[in-house]
Amino acid sequence: MPASKFWQIRLYDEQAKKTIKRSSKSEHKAEAFKAAKKLYEEVVYGHLNGTSTSSKSRFDICANL
């Protein structure tokens, strides 16, 4: 499998004790950096408001049907 042409974002969520991984969906470094900053802000804002930023796994979705 060839590598993705998009920049990848990795962020460690200290409160959730896990790594968040997302694609920036951009081939350009400047745009990817903006996407990384936006993800960071969403994580911080989510903790301040008590909301979760992590997406449910497919298992969680199927188990709750």
Tab-separated table of C-alpha atoms in Angstrom:
chain	number	residue	atom	x	y	z
A	1	MET	CA	0.000	0.000	0.000
A	2	PRO	CA	1.539	3.340	-0.980
A	3	ALA	CA	1.857	6.121	1.562
A	4	SER	CA	-0.805	8.808	1.714
A	5	LYS	CA	-0.134	12.029	-0.163
A	6	PHE	CA	-1.850	13.975	2.623
A	7	TRP	CA	-0.145	15.316	5.734
A	8	GLN	CA	-1.080	13.395	8.884
A	9	ILE	CA	-1.879	14.947	12.279
A	10	ARG	CA	-1.023	13.266	15.578
A	11	LEU	CA	-1.984	14.798	18.902
A	12	TYR	CA	-1.696	13.326	22.390
A	13	ASP	CA	-4.779	14.025	24.492
A	14	GLU	CA	-3.462	14.231	28.053
A	15	GLN	CA	-6.876	13.985	29.727
A	16	ALA	CA	-8.073	11.014	27.670
A	17	LYS	CA	-4.587	9.453	27.764
A	18	LYS	CA	-4.615	8.562	24.085
A	19	THR	CA	-3.243	9.669	20.755
A	20	ILE	CA	-5.610	11.265	18.255
A	21	LYS	CA	-4.680	10.637	14.617
A	22	ARG	CA	-6.305	12.397	11.685
A	23	SER	CA	-5.578	13.188	8.078
A	24	SER	CA	-5.185	16.878	7.320
A	25	LYS	CA	-6.759	16.205	3.903
A	26	SER	CA	-4.156	18.562	2.463
A	27	GLU	CA	-0.987	18.099	0.454
A	28	HIS	CA	0.275	21.551	1.455
A	29	LYS	CA	2.215	21.980	4.678
A	30	ALA	CA	0.736	25.395	5.552
A	31	GLU	CA	-2.840	24.126	5.194
A	32	ALA	CA	-1.990	20.990	7.173
A	33	PHE	CA	-0.561	23.151	9.954
A	34	LYS	CA	-3.833	25.111	10.090
A	35	ALA	CA	-5.783	21.842	10.286
A	36	ALA	CA	-3.540	20.673	13.147
A	37	LYS	CA	-4.121	23.920	15.050
A	38	LYS	CA	-7.872	23.583	14.503
A	39	LEU	CA	-7.854	20.007	15.839
A	40	TYR	CA	-5.874	21.122	18.886
A	41	GLU	CA	-8.364	23.924	19.544
A	42	GLU	CA	-11.275	21.473	19.219
A	43	VAL	CA	-9.678	19.128	21.757
A	44	VAL	CA	-8.974	21.935	24.245
A	45	TYR	CA	-12.440	23.470	23.736
A	46	GLY	CA	-14.036	20.044	24.125
A	47	HIS	CA	-12.334	19.510	27.473
A	48	LEU	CA	-13.426	22.936	28.694
A	49	ASN	CA	-17.050	22.179	27.748
A	50	GLY	CA	-17.018	18.547	28.829
A	51	THR	CA	-17.571	17.159	25.340
A	52	SER	CA	-15.638	14.371	23.691
A	53	THR	CA	-13.690	14.945	20.495
A	54	SER	CA	-12.939	11.302	19.851
A	55	SER	CA	-15.046	9.500	17.307
A	56	LYS	CA	-16.735	6.258	18.208
A	57	SER	CA	-15.225	3.088	16.868
A	58	ARG	CA	-17.176	0.951	14.453
A	59	PHE	CA	-17.587	-1.634	17.201
A	60	ASP	CA	-19.206	0.939	19.508
A	61	ILE	CA	-21.617	1.965	16.772
A	62	CYS	CA	-22.598	-1.641	15.955
A	63	ALA	CA	-22.848	-2.670	19.606
A	64	ASN	CA	-25.364	0.076	20.321
A	65	LEU	CA	-27.785	-0.808	17.504
